[in-house]
PDB file of C-alpha atoms and ligand atoms in Angstrom:
ATOM      1  CA  MET F   1      35.571 -10.577 -21.458  1.00  0.00           C
ATOM      2  CA  SER F   2      34.841  -8.160 -17.833  1.00  0.00           C
ATOM      3  CA  THR F   3      33.575  -9.731 -15.337  1.00  0.00           C
ATOM      4  CA  GLU F   4      32.296  -6.492 -13.100  1.00  0.00           C
ATOM      5  CA  VAL F   5      28.465  -5.822 -13.163  1.00  0.00           C
ATOM      6  CA  ALA F   6      26.236  -3.240 -14.085  1.00  0.00           C
ATOM      7  CA  LYS F   7      25.579  -1.865 -10.901  1.00  0.00           C
ATOM      8  CA  ARG F   8      22.033   0.148 -10.449  1.00  0.00           C
ATOM      9  CA  LYS F   9      21.664   3.492  -9.493  1.00  0.00           C
ATOM     10  CA  THR F  10      19.496   4.354  -6.141  1.00  0.00           C
ATOM     11  CA  VAL F  11      19.129   7.158  -4.603  1.00  0.00           C
ATOM     12  CA  SER F  12      18.894   7.104  -1.274  1.00  0.00           C
ATOM     13  CA  VAL F  13      15.353   8.447   0.592  1.00  0.00           C
ATOM     14  CA  GLY F  14      14.258  10.068   3.828  1.00  0.00           C
ATOM     15  CA  LEU F  15      10.763   9.079   5.272  1.00  0.00           C
ATOM     16  CA  SER F  16       8.354  11.490   7.007  1.00  0.00           C
ATOM     17  CA  GLU F  17       5.214  11.134   8.649  1.00  0.00           C
ATOM     18  CA  LEU F  18       1.463  12.523   6.874  1.00  0.00           C
ATOM     19  CA  THR F  19       1.022  15.785   8.575  1.00  0.00           C
ATOM     20  CA  GLN F  20      -2.871  18.209   7.877  1.00  0.00           C
ATOM     21  CA  HIS F  21      -0.065  20.038   6.333  1.00  0.00           C
ATOM     22  CA  ASN F  22       1.958  18.204   3.622  1.00  0.00           C
ATOM     23  CA  ILE F  23      -1.213  15.429   2.839  1.00  0.00           C
ATOM     24  CA  GLU F  24      -2.740  17.446  -0.098  1.00  0.00           C
ATOM     25  CA  ASN F  25       0.674  15.908  -1.639  1.00  0.00           C
ATOM     26  CA  LEU F  26      -0.632  12.885  -1.432  1.00  0.00           C
ATOM     27  CA  LYS F  27      -3.833  14.177  -2.628  1.00  0.00           C
ATOM     28  CA  LYS F  28      -1.778  16.061  -6.047  1.00  0.00           C
ATOM     29  CA  LEU F  29       0.584  12.439  -6.368  1.00  0.00           C
ATOM     30  CA  VAL F  30      -2.388  10.268  -6.124  1.00  0.00           C
ATOM     31  CA  GLY F  31      -3.366  12.616  -8.940  1.00  0.00           C
ATOM     32  CA  LEU F  32       0.062  12.255 -11.129  1.00  0.00           C
ATOM     33  CA  CYS F  33       0.058   8.951 -10.110  1.00  0.00           C
ATOM     34  CA  PHE F  34      -3.223   6.532  -9.932  1.00  0.00           C
ATOM     35  CA  PRO F  35      -5.620   6.467 -12.940  1.00  0.00           C
ATOM     36  CA  ILE F  36      -9.087   6.128 -10.485  1.00  0.00           C
ATOM     37  CA  GLN F  37      -8.374   9.870  -7.679  1.00  0.00           C
ATOM     38  CA  TYR F  38     -10.084   9.000  -3.700  1.00  0.00           C
ATOM     39  CA  GLU F  39     -13.114  11.465  -1.386  1.00  0.00           C
ATOM     40  CA  ASP F  40     -11.334  13.583   0.634  1.00  0.00           C
ATOM     41  CA  ASP F  41     -11.505  11.616   3.541  1.00  0.00           C
ATOM     42  CA  PHE F  42     -10.358   8.962   2.387  1.00  0.00           C
ATOM     43  CA  TYR F  43      -6.518  11.225   2.049  1.00  0.00           C
ATOM     44  CA  GLU F  44      -7.608  12.577   6.428  1.00  0.00           C
ATOM     45  CA  LYS F  45      -7.979   8.716   7.154  1.00  0.00           C
ATOM     46  CA  CYS F  46      -4.516   7.664   5.580  1.00  0.00           C
ATOM     47  CA  HIS F  47      -2.447  10.662   7.631  1.00  0.00           C
ATOM     48  CA  LEU F  48      -5.392  10.377  11.400  1.00  0.00           C
ATOM     49  CA  ASN F  49      -5.932   6.896  11.163  1.00  0.00           C
ATOM     50  CA  TYR F  50      -3.776   5.000   9.239  1.00  0.00           C
ATOM     51  CA  ASN F  51      -0.475   7.017   9.588  1.00  0.00           C
ATOM     52  CA  GLU F  52       1.566   3.916  11.168  1.00  0.00           C
ATOM     53  CA  LEU F  53       1.590   2.474   7.765  1.00  0.00           C
ATOM     54  CA  SER F  54       2.556   5.652   6.229  1.00  0.00           C
ATOM     55  CA  ARG F  55       5.335   8.227   4.358  1.00  0.00           C
ATOM     56  CA  PHE F  56       6.617   9.951   2.072  1.00  0.00           C
ATOM     57  CA  ALA F  57       9.500   9.165   0.454  1.00  0.00           C
ATOM     58  CA  THR F  58      11.538  12.857   0.528  1.00  0.00           C
ATOM     59  CA  VAL F  59      14.686  13.534  -1.366  1.00  0.00           C
ATOM     60  CA  LYS F  60      16.869  16.693  -0.248  1.00  0.00           C
ATOM     61  CA  ASP F  61      13.141  17.530   1.005  1.00  0.00           C
ATOM     62  CA  ILE F  62      11.470  17.561  -1.657  1.00  0.00           C
ATOM     63  CA  ILE F  63       8.730  14.987  -1.290  1.00  0.00           C
ATOM     64  CA  VAL F  64       9.117  11.866  -4.306  1.00  0.00           C
ATOM     65  CA  GLY F  65       6.813   9.210  -3.464  1.00  0.00           C
ATOM     66  CA  ALA F  66       4.039   7.649  -0.859  1.00  0.00           C
ATOM     67  CA  VAL F  67       2.479   4.474   0.197  1.00  0.00           C
ATOM     68  CA  SER F  68      -0.388   4.493   2.248  1.00  0.00           C
ATOM     69  CA  CYS F  69      -2.092   0.580   4.048  1.00  0.00           C
ATOM     70  CA  ARG F  70      -3.997  -0.182   6.604  1.00  0.00           C
ATOM     71  CA  LEU F  71      -4.605  -3.242   8.591  1.00  0.00           C
ATOM     72  CA  GLU F  72      -7.391  -5.304   8.752  1.00  0.00           C
ATOM     73  CA  LYS F  73      -9.145  -7.985   9.425  1.00  0.00           C
ATOM     74  CA  GLU F  74     -10.155 -10.801   7.843  1.00  0.00           C
ATOM     75  CA  GLU F  75     -13.886 -11.274   7.920  1.00  0.00           C
ATOM     76  CA  ASP F  76     -13.896 -14.893   8.881  1.00  0.00           C
ATOM     77  CA  SER F  77     -11.321 -16.509  11.297  1.00  0.00           C
ATOM     78  CA  ASP F  78      -8.619 -13.997  13.506  1.00  0.00           C
ATOM     79  CA  LYS F  79      -6.479 -13.399  11.087  1.00  0.00           C
ATOM     80  CA  PHE F  80      -4.352  -9.841  10.757  1.00  0.00           C
ATOM     81  CA  PHE F  81      -3.422  -9.058   7.027  1.00  0.00           C
ATOM     82  CA  VAL F  82      -2.616  -5.606   5.561  1.00  0.00           C
ATOM     83  CA  HIS F  83      -3.998  -4.194   3.137  1.00  0.00           C
ATOM     84  CA  ILE F  84      -1.721  -1.977   0.402  1.00  0.00           C
ATOM     85  CA  MET F  85      -4.388   0.841  -0.766  1.00  0.00           C
ATOM     86  CA  ILE F  86      -1.101   3.135  -2.449  1.00  0.00           C
ATOM     87  CA  LEU F  87       2.265   2.891  -3.484  1.00  0.00           C
ATOM     88  CA  LEU F  88       4.082   5.367  -5.687  1.00  0.00           C
ATOM     89  CA  THR F  89       7.160   6.726  -6.936  1.00  0.00           C
ATOM     90  CA  TYR F  90       7.101  10.011  -8.317  1.00  0.00           C
ATOM     91  CA  GLU F  91       7.667   9.427 -12.954  1.00  0.00           C
ATOM     92  CA  LYS F  92      10.944  11.864 -13.050  1.00  0.00           C
ATOM     93  CA  TYR F  93      12.550   9.475  -9.829  1.00  0.00           C
ATOM     94  CA  ARG F  94      10.933   5.803 -10.991  1.00  0.00           C
ATOM     95  CA  ARG F  95      13.350   3.000 -10.970  1.00  0.00           C
ATOM     96  CA  LEU F  96      16.230   4.597  -8.731  1.00  0.00           C
ATOM     97  CA  GLY F  97      15.199   1.834  -5.536  1.00  0.00           C
ATOM     98  CA  ILE F  98      12.465   4.259  -3.955  1.00  0.00           C
ATOM     99  CA  ALA F  99       9.009   2.270  -3.963  1.00  0.00           C
ATOM    100  CA  HIS F 100      11.729  -0.550  -2.236  1.00  0.00           C
ATOM    101  CA  GLN F 101      13.070   1.668   0.189  1.00  0.00           C
ATOM    102  CA  LEU F 102       8.895   2.700   0.840  1.00  0.00           C
ATOM    103  CA  MET F 103       7.965  -0.565   0.988  1.00  0.00           C
ATOM    104  CA  GLN F 104      11.388  -1.700   3.486  1.00  0.00           C
ATOM    105  CA  PHE F 105       9.170   0.283   6.080  1.00  0.00           C
ATOM    106  CA  VAL F 106       6.263  -1.252   5.821  1.00  0.00           C
ATOM    107  CA  TYR F 107       7.682  -4.666   6.338  1.00  0.00           C
ATOM    108  CA  LYS F 108       9.309  -3.404  10.177  1.00  0.00           C
ATOM    109  CA  VAL F 109       6.899  -1.836  11.260  1.00  0.00           C
ATOM    110  CA  VAL F 110       4.469  -4.817   9.817  1.00  0.00           C
ATOM    111  CA  SER F 111       7.297  -7.566  11.330  1.00  0.00           C
ATOM    112  CA  ASN F 112       8.248  -7.067  15.087  1.00  0.00           C
ATOM    113  CA  ALA F 113       4.344  -5.978  15.745  1.00  0.00           C
ATOM    114  CA  SER F 114       3.435  -7.087  18.901  1.00  0.00           C
ATOM    115  CA  PHE F 115       0.512  -9.052  17.502  1.00  0.00           C
ATOM    116  CA  PRO F 116       0.604 -10.956  14.497  1.00  0.00           C
ATOM    117  CA  VAL F 117      -0.388 -10.268  10.984  1.00  0.00           C
ATOM    118  CA  GLU F 118      -0.291 -12.685   8.151  1.00  0.00           C
ATOM    119  CA  TYR F 119       0.432 -11.743   5.091  1.00  0.00           C
ATOM    120  CA  TYR F 120       0.151  -8.128   3.371  1.00  0.00           C
ATOM    121  CA  ASP F 121      -2.251  -8.132  -0.355  1.00  0.00           C
ATOM    122  CA  LEU F 122      -3.237  -5.116  -2.287  1.00  0.00           C
ATOM    123  CA  HIS F 123      -5.311  -5.160  -6.288  1.00  0.00           C
ATOM    124  CA  VAL F 124      -3.742  -3.904  -9.267  1.00  0.00           C
ATOM    125  CA  GLN F 125      -4.300  -3.534 -12.857  1.00  0.00           C
ATOM    126  CA  LYS F 126      -3.748  -5.477 -15.099  1.00  0.00           C
ATOM    127  CA  VAL F 127      -2.377  -3.776 -17.109  1.00  0.00           C
ATOM    128  CA  ASN F 128       0.006  -2.031 -14.295  1.00  0.00           C
ATOM    129  CA  GLN F 129       3.015  -4.451 -16.192  1.00  0.00           C
ATOM    130  CA  SER F 130       5.129  -2.492 -13.889  1.00  0.00           C
ATOM    131  CA  ALA F 131       3.234  -2.551 -10.813  1.00  0.00           C
ATOM    132  CA  VAL F 132       3.130  -5.851 -11.362  1.00  0.00           C
ATOM    133  CA  ASN F 133       6.324  -6.415 -12.176  1.00  0.00           C
ATOM    134  CA  PHE F 134       7.372  -4.774  -8.780  1.00  0.00           C
ATOM    135  CA  TYR F 135       5.102  -6.706  -6.400  1.00  0.00           C
ATOM    136  CA  LEU F 136       6.362 -10.150  -8.259  1.00  0.00           C
ATOM    137  CA  LYS F 137      10.759  -8.771  -7.112  1.00  0.00           C
ATOM    138  CA  GLU F 138       9.146  -8.031  -3.983  1.00  0.00           C
ATOM    139  CA  GLY F 139       7.345 -12.072  -3.618  1.00  0.00           C
ATOM    140  CA  PHE F 140       3.695 -11.297  -3.440  1.00  0.00           C
ATOM    141  CA  GLU F 141       2.245 -13.686  -6.190  1.00  0.00           C
ATOM    142  CA  VAL F 142      -1.405 -13.622  -7.622  1.00  0.00           C
ATOM    143  CA  VAL F 143      -4.016 -15.228  -5.676  1.00  0.00           C
ATOM    144  CA  GLU F 144      -6.636 -14.275  -7.586  1.00  0.00           C
ATOM    145  CA  GLU F 145      -8.149 -12.238 -11.422  1.00  0.00           C
ATOM    146  CA  LEU F 146     -10.823  -9.641 -10.425  1.00  0.00           C
ATOM    147  CA  LYS F 147     -13.159  -9.092 -14.027  1.00  0.00           C
ATOM    148  CA  ASP F 148     -14.169  -5.445 -13.962  1.00  0.00           C
ATOM    149  CA  TYR F 149     -12.886  -4.867  -9.994  1.00  0.00           C
ATOM    150  CA  TYR F 150     -12.385  -1.156 -10.961  1.00  0.00           C
ATOM    151  CA  ASP F 151     -14.660   0.967 -12.695  1.00  0.00           C
ATOM    152  CA  ILE F 152     -12.380   2.446 -15.854  1.00  0.00           C
ATOM    153  CA  GLU F 153     -11.639   1.014 -18.995  1.00  0.00           C
ATOM    154  CA  ASN F 154      -8.435  -1.561 -18.626  1.00  0.00           C
ATOM    155  CA  GLY F 155     -10.578  -2.445 -15.143  1.00  0.00           C
ATOM    156  CA  ASP F 156      -9.937  -6.216 -14.726  1.00  0.00           C
ATOM    157  CA  ALA F 157      -7.454  -6.413 -11.302  1.00  0.00           C
ATOM    158  CA  LEU F 158      -5.214  -8.833 -10.060  1.00  0.00           C
ATOM    159  CA  HIS F 159      -4.520  -9.355  -6.344  1.00  0.00           C
ATOM    160  CA  MET F 160      -1.666 -10.341  -5.191  1.00  0.00           C
ATOM    161  CA  ARG F 161      -0.545 -11.556  -1.863  1.00  0.00           C
ATOM    162  CA  LYS F 162       2.569 -12.230   0.091  1.00  0.00           C
ATOM    163  CA  LYS F 163       3.296 -13.348   3.762  1.00  0.00           C
ATOM    164  CA  VAL F 164       4.317 -11.767   6.428  1.00  0.00           C
ATOM    165  CA  GLU F 165       7.643 -12.518   7.966  1.00  0.00           C
ATOM    166  CA  ARG F 166       7.950 -12.028  10.910  1.00  0.00           C
ATOM    167  CA  ASP F 167      12.057 -10.583  12.652  1.00  0.00           C
ATOM    168  CA  PRO F 168      13.445 -12.612  15.160  1.00  0.00           C
ATOM    169  CA  ASN F 169      13.610  -9.990  16.948  1.00  0.00           C
ATOM    170  CA  ALA F 170      10.496  -9.196  17.869  1.00  0.00           C
ATOM    171  CA  PRO F 171       8.669  -8.865  21.517  1.00  0.00           C
ATOM    172  CA  PRO F 172       7.121 -11.400  21.965  1.00  0.00           C
ATOM    173  CA  LEU F 173       3.532 -11.677  20.836  1.00  0.00           C
ATOM    174  CA  ALA F 174       1.090 -10.613  23.228  1.00  0.00           C
ATOM    175  CA  ALA F 175      -2.839  -9.330  21.862  1.00  0.00           C
ATOM    176  CA  PRO F 176      -3.847  -7.144  19.244  1.00  0.00           C
ATOM    177  CA  SER F 177      -2.905  -3.833  20.068  1.00  0.00           C
ATOM    178  CA  ALA F 178      -0.954  -1.209  19.569  1.00  0.00           C
ATOM    179  CA  LEU F 179      -1.725  -1.400  15.329  1.00  0.00           C
ATOM    180  CA  GLN F 180      -5.549  -1.974  15.725  1.00  0.00           C
ATOM    181  CA  LYS F 181      -6.549   1.654  15.392  1.00  0.00           C
ATOM    182  CA  THR F 182      -5.357   1.279  12.393  1.00  0.00           C
ATOM    183  CA  ILE F 183      -8.478  -1.187  11.566  1.00  0.00           C
ATOM    184  CA  THR F 184     -11.204   0.785   9.977  1.00  0.00           C
ATOM    185  CA  GLU F 185     -12.463  -1.952   7.960  1.00  0.00           C
ATOM    186  CA  LYS F 186     -12.829  -5.630   7.515  1.00  0.00           C
ATOM    187  CA  HIS F 187     -11.678  -6.992   4.498  1.00  0.00           C
ATOM    188  CA  LYS F 188     -14.952  -8.189   2.345  1.00  0.00           C
ATOM    189  CA  LYS F 189     -14.202 -10.021  -0.437  1.00  0.00           C
ATOM    190  CA  GLY F 190     -15.471 -10.580  -4.022  1.00  0.00           C
ATOM    191  CA  LYS F 191     -16.054  -7.835  -6.467  1.00  0.00           C
ATOM    192  CA  ALA F 192     -15.672  -4.369  -6.080  1.00  0.00           C
ATOM    193  CA  LYS F 193     -16.845  -1.427  -7.934  1.00  0.00           C
ATOM    194  CA  GLY F 194     -14.180   0.468  -7.901  1.00  0.00           C
ATOM    195  CA  ALA F 195     -11.640   2.870  -5.242  1.00  0.00           C
ATOM    196  CA  LYS F 196     -14.186   5.489  -4.588  1.00  0.00           C
ATOM    197  CA  LYS F 197     -17.033   3.574  -4.198  1.00  0.00           C
ATOM    198  CA  ILE F 198     -15.069   1.337  -1.501  1.00  0.00           C
ATOM    199  CA  GLU F 199     -13.707   3.971   0.678  1.00  0.00           C
ATOM    200  CA  GLN F 200     -16.964   5.542   0.517  1.00  0.00           C
ATOM    201  CA  LYS F 201     -18.836   1.993   1.927  1.00  0.00           C
ATOM    202  CA  ALA F 202     -16.025   1.349   4.350  1.00  0.00           C
ATOM    203  CA  ALA F 203     -16.691   4.929   5.731  1.00  0.00           C
ATOM    204  CA  GLU F 204     -20.256   4.416   6.339  1.00  0.00           C
ATOM    205  CA  GLU F 205     -19.824   1.335   7.957  1.00  0.00           C
ATOM    206  CA  GLU F 206     -17.325   3.592   9.899  1.00  0.00           C
ATOM    207  CA  ALA F 207     -20.437   5.734  10.837  1.00  0.00           C
ATOM    208  CA  ALA F 208     -22.344   2.639  11.685  1.00  0.00           C
ATOM    209  CA  ASN F 209     -20.385   1.072  14.434  1.00  0.00           C
TER     210      ASN F 209
HETATM  211  N1  ACO P   1       8.988  -2.513 -16.000  1.00  0.00           N
HETATM  212  C1  ACO P   1       9.482  -4.039 -15.121  1.00  0.00           C
HETATM  213  N2  ACO P   1       9.543  -3.455 -13.634  1.00  0.00           N
HETATM  214  C2  ACO P   1       9.849  -2.557 -12.893  1.00  0.00           C
HETATM  215  C3  ACO P   1       9.739  -1.081 -13.449  1.00  0.00           C
HETATM  216  C4  ACO P   1       9.135  -1.396 -14.862  1.00  0.00           C
HETATM  217  N3  ACO P   1       8.898  -0.329 -15.166  1.00  0.00           N
HETATM  218  N4  ACO P   1       9.495  -0.844 -12.499  1.00  0.00           N
HETATM  219  C5  ACO P   1       9.604  -1.211 -11.234  1.00  0.00           C
HETATM  220  N5  ACO P   1      10.105  -2.835 -11.535  1.00  0.00           N
HETATM  221  C6  ACO P   1      10.615  -3.569 -10.643  1.00  0.00           C
HETATM  222  C7  ACO P   1      11.711  -4.083 -10.924  1.00  0.00           C
HETATM  223  O1  ACO P   1      12.216  -5.404 -10.847  1.00  0.00           O
HETATM  224  C8  ACO P   1      12.559  -2.801 -10.107  1.00  0.00           C
HETATM  225  O2  ACO P   1      13.908  -3.232 -10.307  1.00  0.00           O
HETATM  226  P1  ACO P   1      14.877  -3.316 -10.925  1.00  0.00           P
HETATM  227  O3  ACO P   1      14.889  -1.355 -10.794  1.00  0.00           O
HETATM  228  O4  ACO P   1      16.421  -3.648 -10.434  1.00  0.00           O
HETATM  229  O5  ACO P   1      15.419  -3.527 -12.573  1.00  0.00           O
HETATM  230  C9  ACO P   1      11.844  -3.145  -8.425  1.00  0.00           C
HETATM  231  O6  ACO P   1      10.230  -3.559  -9.660  1.00  0.00           O
HETATM  232  C10 ACO P   1      11.884  -1.861  -8.089  1.00  0.00           C
HETATM  233  O7  ACO P   1      11.969  -0.650  -8.508  1.00  0.00           O
HETATM  234  P2  ACO P   1      12.187   0.444  -7.705  1.00  0.00           P
HETATM  235  O8  ACO P   1      13.054   1.521  -8.521  1.00  0.00           O
HETATM  236  O9  ACO P   1      11.847   0.267  -5.792  1.00  0.00           O
HETATM  237  O10 ACO P   1      10.518   1.352  -7.946  1.00  0.00           O
HETATM  238  P3  ACO P   1       9.935   2.461  -8.781  1.00  0.00           P
HETATM  239  O11 ACO P   1      10.345   3.207  -7.062  1.00  0.00           O
HETATM  240  O12 ACO P   1       9.662   3.012  -9.491  1.00  0.00           O
HETATM  241  O13 ACO P   1       8.428   2.828  -8.466  1.00  0.00           O
HETATM  242  C11 ACO P   1       6.038   2.041  -8.612  1.00  0.00           C
HETATM  243  C12 ACO P   1       7.399   1.457  -8.738  1.00  0.00           C
HETATM  244  C13 ACO P   1       5.468   2.588  -7.417  1.00  0.00           C
HETATM  245  C14 ACO P   1       4.315   0.805  -9.912  1.00  0.00           C
HETATM  246  C15 ACO P   1       6.252   2.954  -9.827  1.00  0.00           C
HETATM  247  O14 ACO P   1       6.003   2.532 -11.116  1.00  0.00           O
HETATM  248  C16 ACO P   1       4.553   3.503  -9.979  1.00  0.00           C
HETATM  249  O15 ACO P   1       4.647   5.243  -8.950  1.00  0.00           O
HETATM  250  N6  ACO P   1       4.002   3.597 -10.533  1.00  0.00           N
HETATM  251  C17 ACO P   1       2.462   5.220 -10.978  1.00  0.00           C
HETATM  252  C18 ACO P   1       1.114   4.069  -9.614  1.00  0.00           C
HETATM  253  C19 ACO P   1       1.111   2.142  -9.640  1.00  0.00           C
HETATM  254  O16 ACO P   1       0.536   2.208 -10.106  1.00  0.00           O
HETATM  255  N7  ACO P   1       1.169   2.588  -8.157  1.00  0.00           N
HETATM  256  C20 ACO P   1       1.282   0.503  -7.894  1.00  0.00           C
HETATM  257  C21 ACO P   1      -1.092   0.297  -7.854  1.00  0.00           C
HETATM  258  S1  ACO P   1      -1.281  -1.215  -6.506  1.00  0.00           S
HETATM  259  C22 ACO P   1      -1.154  -0.689  -5.594  1.00  0.00           C
HETATM  260  O17 ACO P   1      -1.236   0.825  -4.841  1.00  0.00           O
HETATM  261  C23 ACO P   1      -1.149  -0.785  -4.323  1.00  0.00           C
END
């Protein structure tokens, strides 16, 4: 009997920054891959405020995936965490390790941050088995189930988390600075009424501050 293990097919991606010239691609990809759409100003923020934790994945200069995260601070403590807002791979390119490479980029930035970031978190539709499996494989755990979190059919969500592992070669920790400019919203606990509304709320809070 052969002991050879079938090797998983992967593709190595390039990573490119989000800019005002390519941000429309993120909107298009979200339209194709997500059951919800965001307001235009959300995409503006992705490249203006969250660029350090956002990238497109490219194959031969074609955009095939994207990640966008933002740094947040817990409301009742000094703990920082990274919230994953968008992670997607264009359908034709799935199961090639592209989302994993996008997450590796995020882990690298965060594990070398100049101040302590405790964990990554995200919300995912409970019925989105591919994404739930993906995050479980990445080492995330379900911390709570949120009933009717999204204003869509099958709107129940899972709140998932993963602890940040700090790079042993990272520079010594200092006061929050490098990533802090990406903080725009304090962590809100409890039920949300849909991504669109969450972003509207963040924009209102930002305008008020
Ligand atoms: N079924 C089961 N396991 C899966 C699946 C699937 N459909 N997709 C990924 N996985 C798991 C597997 O363990 C896989 O490893 P393997 O292929 O060796 O078995 C591992 O995750 C790594 O998968 P990648 O190839 O890196 O993931 P991919 O590039 O295909 O992207 C993603 C996964 C982002 C979930 C993709 O399916 C997608 O874009 N879905 C639509 C958008 C979406 O739901 N995004 C997440 C929403 S939540 C949020 O953004 C916070």
